[in-house]
mmCIF file of C-alpha atoms in Angstrom:
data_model
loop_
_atom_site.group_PDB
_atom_site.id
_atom_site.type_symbol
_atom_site.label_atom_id
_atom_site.label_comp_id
_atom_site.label_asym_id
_atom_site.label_seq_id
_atom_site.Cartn_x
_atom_site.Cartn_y
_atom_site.Cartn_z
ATOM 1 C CA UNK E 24 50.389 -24.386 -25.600
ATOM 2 C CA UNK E 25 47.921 -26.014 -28.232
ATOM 3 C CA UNK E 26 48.241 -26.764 -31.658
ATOM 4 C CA UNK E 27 45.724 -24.361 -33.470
ATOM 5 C CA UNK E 28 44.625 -23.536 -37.190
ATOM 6 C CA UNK E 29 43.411 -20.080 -38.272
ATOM 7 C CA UNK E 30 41.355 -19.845 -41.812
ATOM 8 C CA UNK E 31 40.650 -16.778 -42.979
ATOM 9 C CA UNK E 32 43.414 -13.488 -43.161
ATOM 10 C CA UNK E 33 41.089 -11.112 -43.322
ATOM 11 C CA UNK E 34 41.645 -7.510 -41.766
ATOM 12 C CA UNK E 35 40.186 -9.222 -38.383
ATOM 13 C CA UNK E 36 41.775 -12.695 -38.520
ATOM 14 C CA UNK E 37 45.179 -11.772 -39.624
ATOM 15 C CA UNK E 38 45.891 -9.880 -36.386
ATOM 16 C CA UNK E 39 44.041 -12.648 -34.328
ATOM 17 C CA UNK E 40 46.562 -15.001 -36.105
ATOM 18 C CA UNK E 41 49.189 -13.377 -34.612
ATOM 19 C CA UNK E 42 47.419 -12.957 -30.949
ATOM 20 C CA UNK E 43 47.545 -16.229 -30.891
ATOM 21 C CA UNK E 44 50.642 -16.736 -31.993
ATOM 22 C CA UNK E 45 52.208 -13.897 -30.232
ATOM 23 C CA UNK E 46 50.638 -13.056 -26.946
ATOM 24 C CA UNK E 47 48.593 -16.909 -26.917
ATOM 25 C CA UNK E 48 51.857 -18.679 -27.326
ATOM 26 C CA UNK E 49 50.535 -21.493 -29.959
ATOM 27 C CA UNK E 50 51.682 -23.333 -32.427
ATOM 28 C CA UNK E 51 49.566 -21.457 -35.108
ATOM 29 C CA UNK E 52 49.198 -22.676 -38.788
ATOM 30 C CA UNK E 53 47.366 -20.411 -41.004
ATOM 31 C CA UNK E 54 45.388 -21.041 -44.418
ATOM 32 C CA UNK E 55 43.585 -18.162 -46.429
ATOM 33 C CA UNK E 56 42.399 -18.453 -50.068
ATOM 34 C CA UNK E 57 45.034 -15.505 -51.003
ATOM 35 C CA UNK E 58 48.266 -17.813 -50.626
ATOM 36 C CA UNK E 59 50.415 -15.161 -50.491
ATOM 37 C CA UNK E 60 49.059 -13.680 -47.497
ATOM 38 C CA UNK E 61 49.493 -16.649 -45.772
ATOM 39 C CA UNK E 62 53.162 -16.865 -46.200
ATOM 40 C CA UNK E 63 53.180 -12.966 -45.420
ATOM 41 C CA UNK E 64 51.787 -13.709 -42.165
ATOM 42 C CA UNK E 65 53.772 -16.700 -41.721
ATOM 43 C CA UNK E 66 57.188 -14.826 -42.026
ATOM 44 C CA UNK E 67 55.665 -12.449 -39.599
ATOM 45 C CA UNK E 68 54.822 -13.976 -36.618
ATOM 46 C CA UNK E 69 56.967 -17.542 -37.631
ATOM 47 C CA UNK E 70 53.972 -19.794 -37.255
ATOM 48 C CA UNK E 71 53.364 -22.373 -40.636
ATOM 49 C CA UNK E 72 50.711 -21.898 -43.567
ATOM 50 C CA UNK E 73 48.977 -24.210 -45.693
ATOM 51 C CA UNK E 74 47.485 -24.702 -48.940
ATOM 52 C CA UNK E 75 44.416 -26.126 -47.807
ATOM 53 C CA UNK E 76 41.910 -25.754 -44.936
ATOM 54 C CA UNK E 77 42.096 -29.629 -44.097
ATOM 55 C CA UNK E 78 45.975 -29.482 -44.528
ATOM 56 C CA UNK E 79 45.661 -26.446 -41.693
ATOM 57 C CA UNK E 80 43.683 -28.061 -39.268
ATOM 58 C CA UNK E 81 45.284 -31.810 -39.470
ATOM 59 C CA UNK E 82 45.916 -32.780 -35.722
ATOM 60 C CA UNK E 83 44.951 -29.422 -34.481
ATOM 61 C CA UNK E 84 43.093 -28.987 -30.884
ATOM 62 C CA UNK E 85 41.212 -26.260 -32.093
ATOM 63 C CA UNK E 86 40.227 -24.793 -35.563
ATOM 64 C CA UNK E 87 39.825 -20.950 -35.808
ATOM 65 C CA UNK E 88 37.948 -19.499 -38.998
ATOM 66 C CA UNK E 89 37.037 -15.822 -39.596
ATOM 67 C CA UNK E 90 35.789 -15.478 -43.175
ATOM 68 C CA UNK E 91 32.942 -13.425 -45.171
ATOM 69 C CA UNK E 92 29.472 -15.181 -45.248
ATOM 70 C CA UNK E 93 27.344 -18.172 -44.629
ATOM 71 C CA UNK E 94 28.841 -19.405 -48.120
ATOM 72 C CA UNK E 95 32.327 -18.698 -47.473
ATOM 73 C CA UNK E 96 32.187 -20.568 -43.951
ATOM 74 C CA UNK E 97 30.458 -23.935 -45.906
ATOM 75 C CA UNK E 98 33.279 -23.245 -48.519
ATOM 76 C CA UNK E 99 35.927 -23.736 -46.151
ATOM 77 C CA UNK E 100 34.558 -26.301 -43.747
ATOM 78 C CA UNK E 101 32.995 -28.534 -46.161
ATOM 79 C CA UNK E 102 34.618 -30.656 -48.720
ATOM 80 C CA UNK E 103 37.511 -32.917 -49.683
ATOM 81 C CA UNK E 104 39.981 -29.787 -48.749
ATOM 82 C CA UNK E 105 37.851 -28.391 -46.038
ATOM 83 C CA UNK E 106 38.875 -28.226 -42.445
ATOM 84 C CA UNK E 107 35.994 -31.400 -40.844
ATOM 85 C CA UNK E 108 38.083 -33.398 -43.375
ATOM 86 C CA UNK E 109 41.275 -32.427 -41.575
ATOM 87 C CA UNK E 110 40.361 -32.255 -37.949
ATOM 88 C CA UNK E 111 40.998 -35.113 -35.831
ATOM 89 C CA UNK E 112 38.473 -36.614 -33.220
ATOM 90 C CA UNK E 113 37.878 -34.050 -30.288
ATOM 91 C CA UNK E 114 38.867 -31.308 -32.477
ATOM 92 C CA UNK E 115 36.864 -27.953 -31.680
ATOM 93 C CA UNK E 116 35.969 -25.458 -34.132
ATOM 94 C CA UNK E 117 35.651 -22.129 -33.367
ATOM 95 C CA UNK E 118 33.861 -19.794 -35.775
ATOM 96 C CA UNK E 119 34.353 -15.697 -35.533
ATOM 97 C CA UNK E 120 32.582 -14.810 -38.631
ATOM 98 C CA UNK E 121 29.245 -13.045 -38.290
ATOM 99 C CA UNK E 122 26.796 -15.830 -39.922
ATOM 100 C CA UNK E 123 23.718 -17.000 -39.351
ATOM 101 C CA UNK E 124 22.557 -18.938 -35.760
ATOM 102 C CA UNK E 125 20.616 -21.653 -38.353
ATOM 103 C CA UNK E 126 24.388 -22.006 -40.073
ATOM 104 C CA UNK E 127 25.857 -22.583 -36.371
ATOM 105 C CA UNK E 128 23.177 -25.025 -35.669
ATOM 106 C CA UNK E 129 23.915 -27.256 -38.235
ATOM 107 C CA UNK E 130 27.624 -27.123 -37.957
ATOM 108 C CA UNK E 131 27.504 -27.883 -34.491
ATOM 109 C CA UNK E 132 25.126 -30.897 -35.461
ATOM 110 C CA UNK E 133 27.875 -32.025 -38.245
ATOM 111 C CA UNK E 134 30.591 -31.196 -35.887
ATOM 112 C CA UNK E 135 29.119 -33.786 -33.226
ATOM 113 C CA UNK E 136 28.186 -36.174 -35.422
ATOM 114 C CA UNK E 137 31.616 -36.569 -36.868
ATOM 115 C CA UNK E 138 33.608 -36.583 -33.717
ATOM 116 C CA UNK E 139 34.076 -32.975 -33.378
ATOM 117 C CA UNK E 140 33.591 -29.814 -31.009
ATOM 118 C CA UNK E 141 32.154 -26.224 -32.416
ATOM 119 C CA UNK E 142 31.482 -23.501 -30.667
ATOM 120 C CA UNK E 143 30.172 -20.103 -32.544
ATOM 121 C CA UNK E 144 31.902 -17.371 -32.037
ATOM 122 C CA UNK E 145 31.188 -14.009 -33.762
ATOM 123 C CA UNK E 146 33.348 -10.800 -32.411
ATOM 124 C CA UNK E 147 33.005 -6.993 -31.721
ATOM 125 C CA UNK E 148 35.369 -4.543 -31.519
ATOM 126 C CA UNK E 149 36.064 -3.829 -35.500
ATOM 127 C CA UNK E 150 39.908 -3.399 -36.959
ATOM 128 C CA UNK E 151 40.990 -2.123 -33.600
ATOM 129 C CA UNK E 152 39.823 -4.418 -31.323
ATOM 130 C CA UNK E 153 41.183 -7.299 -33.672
ATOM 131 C CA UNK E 154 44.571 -5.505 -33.953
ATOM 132 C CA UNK E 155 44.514 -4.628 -30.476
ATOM 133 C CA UNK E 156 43.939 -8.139 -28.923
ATOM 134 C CA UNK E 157 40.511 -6.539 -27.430
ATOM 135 C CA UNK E 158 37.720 -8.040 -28.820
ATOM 136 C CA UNK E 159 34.389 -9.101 -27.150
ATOM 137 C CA UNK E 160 33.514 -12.582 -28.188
ATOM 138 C CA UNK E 161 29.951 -13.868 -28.314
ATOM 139 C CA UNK E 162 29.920 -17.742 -28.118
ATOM 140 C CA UNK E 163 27.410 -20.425 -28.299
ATOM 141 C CA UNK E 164 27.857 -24.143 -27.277
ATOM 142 C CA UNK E 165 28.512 -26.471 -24.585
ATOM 143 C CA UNK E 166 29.944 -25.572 -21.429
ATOM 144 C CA UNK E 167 32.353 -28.233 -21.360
ATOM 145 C CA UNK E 168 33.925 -26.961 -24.604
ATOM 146 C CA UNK E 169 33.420 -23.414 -24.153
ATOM 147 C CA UNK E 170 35.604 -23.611 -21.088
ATOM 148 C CA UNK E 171 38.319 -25.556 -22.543
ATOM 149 C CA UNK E 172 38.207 -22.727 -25.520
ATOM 150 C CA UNK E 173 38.283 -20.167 -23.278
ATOM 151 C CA UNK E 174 41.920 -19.326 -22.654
ATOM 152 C CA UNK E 175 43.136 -19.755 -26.004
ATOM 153 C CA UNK E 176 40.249 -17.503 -27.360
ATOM 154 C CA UNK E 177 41.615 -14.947 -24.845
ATOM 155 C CA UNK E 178 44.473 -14.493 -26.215
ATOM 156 C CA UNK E 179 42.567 -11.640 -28.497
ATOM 157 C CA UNK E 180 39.812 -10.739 -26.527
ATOM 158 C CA UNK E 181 38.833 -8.224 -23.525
ATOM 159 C CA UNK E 182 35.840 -10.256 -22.769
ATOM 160 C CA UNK E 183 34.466 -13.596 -23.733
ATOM 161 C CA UNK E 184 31.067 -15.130 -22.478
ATOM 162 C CA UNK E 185 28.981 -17.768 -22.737
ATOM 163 C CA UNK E 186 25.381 -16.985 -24.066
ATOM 164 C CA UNK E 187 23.763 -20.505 -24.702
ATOM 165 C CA UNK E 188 23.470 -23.254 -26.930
ATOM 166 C CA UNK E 189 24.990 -23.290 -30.490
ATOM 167 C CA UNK E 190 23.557 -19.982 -32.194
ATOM 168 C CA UNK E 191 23.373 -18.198 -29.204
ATOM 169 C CA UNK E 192 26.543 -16.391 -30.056
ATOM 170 C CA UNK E 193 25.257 -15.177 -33.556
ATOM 171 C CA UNK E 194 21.901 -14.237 -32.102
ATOM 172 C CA UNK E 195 23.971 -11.872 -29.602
ATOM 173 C CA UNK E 196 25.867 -10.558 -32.109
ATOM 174 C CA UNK E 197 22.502 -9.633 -33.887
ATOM 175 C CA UNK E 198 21.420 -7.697 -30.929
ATOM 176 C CA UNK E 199 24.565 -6.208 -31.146
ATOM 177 C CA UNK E 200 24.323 -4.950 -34.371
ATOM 178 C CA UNK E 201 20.771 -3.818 -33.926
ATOM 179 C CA UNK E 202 21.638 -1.822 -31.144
ATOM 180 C CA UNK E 203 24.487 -0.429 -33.175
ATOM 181 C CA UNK E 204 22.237 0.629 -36.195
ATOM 182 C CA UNK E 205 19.775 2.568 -34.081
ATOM 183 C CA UNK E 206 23.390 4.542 -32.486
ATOM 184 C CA UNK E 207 24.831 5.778 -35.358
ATOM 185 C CA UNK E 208 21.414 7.062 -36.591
ATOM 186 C CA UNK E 209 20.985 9.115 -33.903
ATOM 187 C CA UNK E 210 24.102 10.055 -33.563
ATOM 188 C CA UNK E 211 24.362 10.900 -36.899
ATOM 189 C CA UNK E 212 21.314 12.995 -36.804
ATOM 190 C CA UNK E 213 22.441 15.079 -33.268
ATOM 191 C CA UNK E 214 25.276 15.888 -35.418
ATOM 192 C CA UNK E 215 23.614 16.939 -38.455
ATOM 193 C CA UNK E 216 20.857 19.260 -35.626
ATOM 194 C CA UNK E 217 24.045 20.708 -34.162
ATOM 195 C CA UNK E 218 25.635 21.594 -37.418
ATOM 196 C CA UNK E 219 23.285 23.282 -38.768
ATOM 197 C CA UNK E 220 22.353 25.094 -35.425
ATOM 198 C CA UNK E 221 25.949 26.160 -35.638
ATOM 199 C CA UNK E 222 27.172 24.304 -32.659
ATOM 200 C CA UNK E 223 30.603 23.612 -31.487
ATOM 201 C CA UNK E 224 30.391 19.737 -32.001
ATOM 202 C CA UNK E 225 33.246 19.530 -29.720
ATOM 203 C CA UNK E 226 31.950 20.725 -26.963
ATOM 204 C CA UNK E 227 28.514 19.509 -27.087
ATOM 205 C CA UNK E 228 30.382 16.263 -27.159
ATOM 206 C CA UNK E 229 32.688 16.792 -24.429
ATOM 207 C CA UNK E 230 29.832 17.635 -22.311
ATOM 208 C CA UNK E 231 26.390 15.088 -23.230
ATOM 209 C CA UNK E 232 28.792 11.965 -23.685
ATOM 210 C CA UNK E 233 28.950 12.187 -20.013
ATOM 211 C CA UNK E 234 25.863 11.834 -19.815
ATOM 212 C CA UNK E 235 22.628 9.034 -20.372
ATOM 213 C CA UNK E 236 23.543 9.850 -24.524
ATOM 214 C CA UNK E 237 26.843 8.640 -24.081
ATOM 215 C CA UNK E 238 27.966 5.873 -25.959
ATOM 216 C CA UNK E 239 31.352 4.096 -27.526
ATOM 217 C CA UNK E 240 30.020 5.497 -31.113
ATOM 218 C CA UNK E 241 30.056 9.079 -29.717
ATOM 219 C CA UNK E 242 33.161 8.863 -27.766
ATOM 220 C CA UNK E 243 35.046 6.926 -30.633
ATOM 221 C CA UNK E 244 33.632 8.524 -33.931
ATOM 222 C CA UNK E 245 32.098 12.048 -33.928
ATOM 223 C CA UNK E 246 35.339 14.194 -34.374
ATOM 224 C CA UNK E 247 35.971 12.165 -37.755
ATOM 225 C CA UNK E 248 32.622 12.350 -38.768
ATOM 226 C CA UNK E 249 32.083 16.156 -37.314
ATOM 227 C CA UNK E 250 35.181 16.544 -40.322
ATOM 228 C CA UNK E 251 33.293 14.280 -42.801
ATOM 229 C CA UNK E 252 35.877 11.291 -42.444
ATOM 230 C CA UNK E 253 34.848 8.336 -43.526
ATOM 231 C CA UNK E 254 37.875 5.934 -44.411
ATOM 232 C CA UNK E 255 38.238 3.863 -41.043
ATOM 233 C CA UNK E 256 36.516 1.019 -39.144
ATOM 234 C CA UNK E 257 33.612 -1.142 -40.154
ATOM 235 C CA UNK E 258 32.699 -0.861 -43.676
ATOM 236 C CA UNK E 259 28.765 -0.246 -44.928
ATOM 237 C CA UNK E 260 28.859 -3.368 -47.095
ATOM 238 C CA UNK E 261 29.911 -5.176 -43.729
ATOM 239 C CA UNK E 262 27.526 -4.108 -42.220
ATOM 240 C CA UNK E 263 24.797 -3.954 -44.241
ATOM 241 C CA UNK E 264 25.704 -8.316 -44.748
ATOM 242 C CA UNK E 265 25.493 -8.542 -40.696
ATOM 243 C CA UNK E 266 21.672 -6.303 -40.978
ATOM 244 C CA UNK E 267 20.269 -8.871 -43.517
ATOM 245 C CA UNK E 268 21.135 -11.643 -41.376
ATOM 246 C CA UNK E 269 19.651 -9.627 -38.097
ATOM 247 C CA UNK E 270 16.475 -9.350 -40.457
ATOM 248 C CA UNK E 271 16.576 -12.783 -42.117
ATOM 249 C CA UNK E 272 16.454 -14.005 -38.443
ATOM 250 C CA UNK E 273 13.935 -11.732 -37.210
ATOM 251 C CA UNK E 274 11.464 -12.951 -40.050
ATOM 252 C CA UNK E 275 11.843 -16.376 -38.191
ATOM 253 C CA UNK E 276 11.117 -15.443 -35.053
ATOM 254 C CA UNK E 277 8.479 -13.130 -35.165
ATOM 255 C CA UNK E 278 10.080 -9.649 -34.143
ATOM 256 C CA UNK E 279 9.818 -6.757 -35.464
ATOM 257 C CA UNK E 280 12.676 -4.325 -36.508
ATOM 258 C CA UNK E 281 11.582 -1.145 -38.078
ATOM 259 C CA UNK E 282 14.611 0.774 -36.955
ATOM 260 C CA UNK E 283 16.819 -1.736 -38.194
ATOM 261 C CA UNK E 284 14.842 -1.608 -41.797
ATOM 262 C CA UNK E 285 15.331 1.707 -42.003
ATOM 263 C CA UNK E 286 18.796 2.253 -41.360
ATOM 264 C CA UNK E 287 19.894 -0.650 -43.896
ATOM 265 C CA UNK E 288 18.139 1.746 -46.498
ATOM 266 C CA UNK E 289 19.742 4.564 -45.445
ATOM 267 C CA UNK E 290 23.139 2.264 -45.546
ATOM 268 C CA UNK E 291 21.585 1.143 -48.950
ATOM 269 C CA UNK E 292 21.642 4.650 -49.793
ATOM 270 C CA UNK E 293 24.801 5.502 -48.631
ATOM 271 C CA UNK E 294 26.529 2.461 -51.318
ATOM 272 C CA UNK E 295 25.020 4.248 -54.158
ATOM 273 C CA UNK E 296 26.822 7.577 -53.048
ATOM 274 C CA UNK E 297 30.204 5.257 -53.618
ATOM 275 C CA UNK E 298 30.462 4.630 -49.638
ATOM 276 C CA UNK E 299 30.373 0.781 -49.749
ATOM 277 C CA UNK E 300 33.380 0.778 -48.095
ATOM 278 C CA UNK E 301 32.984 4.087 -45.651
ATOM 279 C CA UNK E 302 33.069 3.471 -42.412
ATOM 280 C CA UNK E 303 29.449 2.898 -40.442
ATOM 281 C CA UNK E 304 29.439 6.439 -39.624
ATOM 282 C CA UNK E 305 29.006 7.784 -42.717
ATOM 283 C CA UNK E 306 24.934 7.992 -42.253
ATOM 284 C CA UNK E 307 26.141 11.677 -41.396
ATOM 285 C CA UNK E 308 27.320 11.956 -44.942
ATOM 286 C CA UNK E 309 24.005 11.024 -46.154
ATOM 287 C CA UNK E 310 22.369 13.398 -44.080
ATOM 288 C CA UNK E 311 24.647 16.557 -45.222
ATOM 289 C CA UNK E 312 24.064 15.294 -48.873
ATOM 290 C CA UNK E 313 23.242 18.917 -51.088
#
């Protein structure tokens, strides 16, 4: 058992909270800028909460945070009240928010110089996979630290790797979301072209996702969006925050992403219908727009 912090209660860190809690066995203490969420989550799986991030991680062996942007992770790390000012020597911090692999860089620069461990960590799997302890975890850093991480961070994964040196993990989960965009495009636009051709979408389904178009986006989302459901999973705005960065980054390297361009207009497109919140497949609903 270690003594962990989690910052952030968001609809993926509150159930990791609890993985960790539950499942991990730890002695979990949770912060999250809504207070009262923290004591919700406290009552629920009996771990402690705290009104500050550097109250939360104060003799902790690791640090967990799982919050919104670039900004929001400097918010919460940095700072009288931020969680380097609570963490004692040999500490490691473990970051699950998509950022950027130039914000992991630094951190794990900071974290070093101070004393400290980090290790990025950005996840996969959406709602579910948090909820479901069955996230794939992307993580950049030593190898000392990542295997001393390890365990605990399986307490809510399926599958956690190693990719490299701090910012490794963010770059992966770039490639991931690339590879995502160009999915639910196509898929998207299959089942648009079967629509209109006056297909059953079920059984086209049933029979090319065994196939080389199979994918977890077919399998897992066209019977919602064959109905034109869109309230479940990863938001637009989410993922339109996790495209910028995958284009931000590509500026910096030199590689070019036309697909990717594209689809963040369509997603762009997509907010001003009112979808901001839709789930990632809603490109469909773009594509039936009269």
């Amino acid at each position: 058992m270690a003594k962990v912090a989690f910052i952030g209660l968001g609809v993926m860190g509150y159930p990791m909270a609890g993985h960790l809690k539950q499942k991990g066995g730890h002695d979990v203490t949770v912060y999250n800028r809504t207070g009262a969420k923290a004591q919700k989550w406290a009552e629920q799986y009996g771990g402690g909460h705290a009104a500050t991030p550097r109250e939360a991680a104060k003799d902790c062996d690791f640090v967990f945070m799982c919050v919104g942007n670039d900004d929001d992770v400097r918010s919460v790390v940095y700072g009288d009240d931020g969680i380097f000012a609570g963490m004692k020597s040999g500490a490691t911090l473990i970051d699950n928010t998509t950022a950027s692999a130039e914000l992991a860089r630094e951190l794990a620069e900071t974290a070093n110089e101070r004393g400290f461990k980090f290790i990025d960590a950005p996840v996969s799997g959406g709602q579910a996979g948090a909820e479901n302890g069955a996230l794939t975890v992307m993580c950049g850093g030593d190898q000392a630290d990542f295997d001393a991480a390890k365990p605990v961070i399986e307490a809510y994964a399926k599958m956690v790797g190693l990719m490299g040196p701090a910012g490794s993990g963010q770059l992966t989960k770039m490639m991931n979301q690339i590879c995502i965009a160009g999915l639910v495009q196509g898929l998207s636009e299959a089942i648009a072209f079967g629509q209109n051709a006056g297909l059953d979408i079920e059984k086209v389904v049933s029979v090319i996702s065994k196939g080389a178009a199979g994918s977890w986006q077919m399998e897992n989302r066209h019977k919602t969006m064959n109905e034109g459901h869109y309230d479940h999973g990863f938001a637009v705005e989410w993922m339109r925050k996790d495209l910028g960065i995958c284009l931000a980054e590509a500026k910096r390297n030199g590689s070019r992403l036309p697909v990717t361009a594209l689809v963040d207009q369509f997603y762009a497109e997509v907010e001003a219908m009112g979808g901001k919140r839709w789930d990632t497949s809603s490109l469909l609903a773009l594509l039936n727009r009269t």
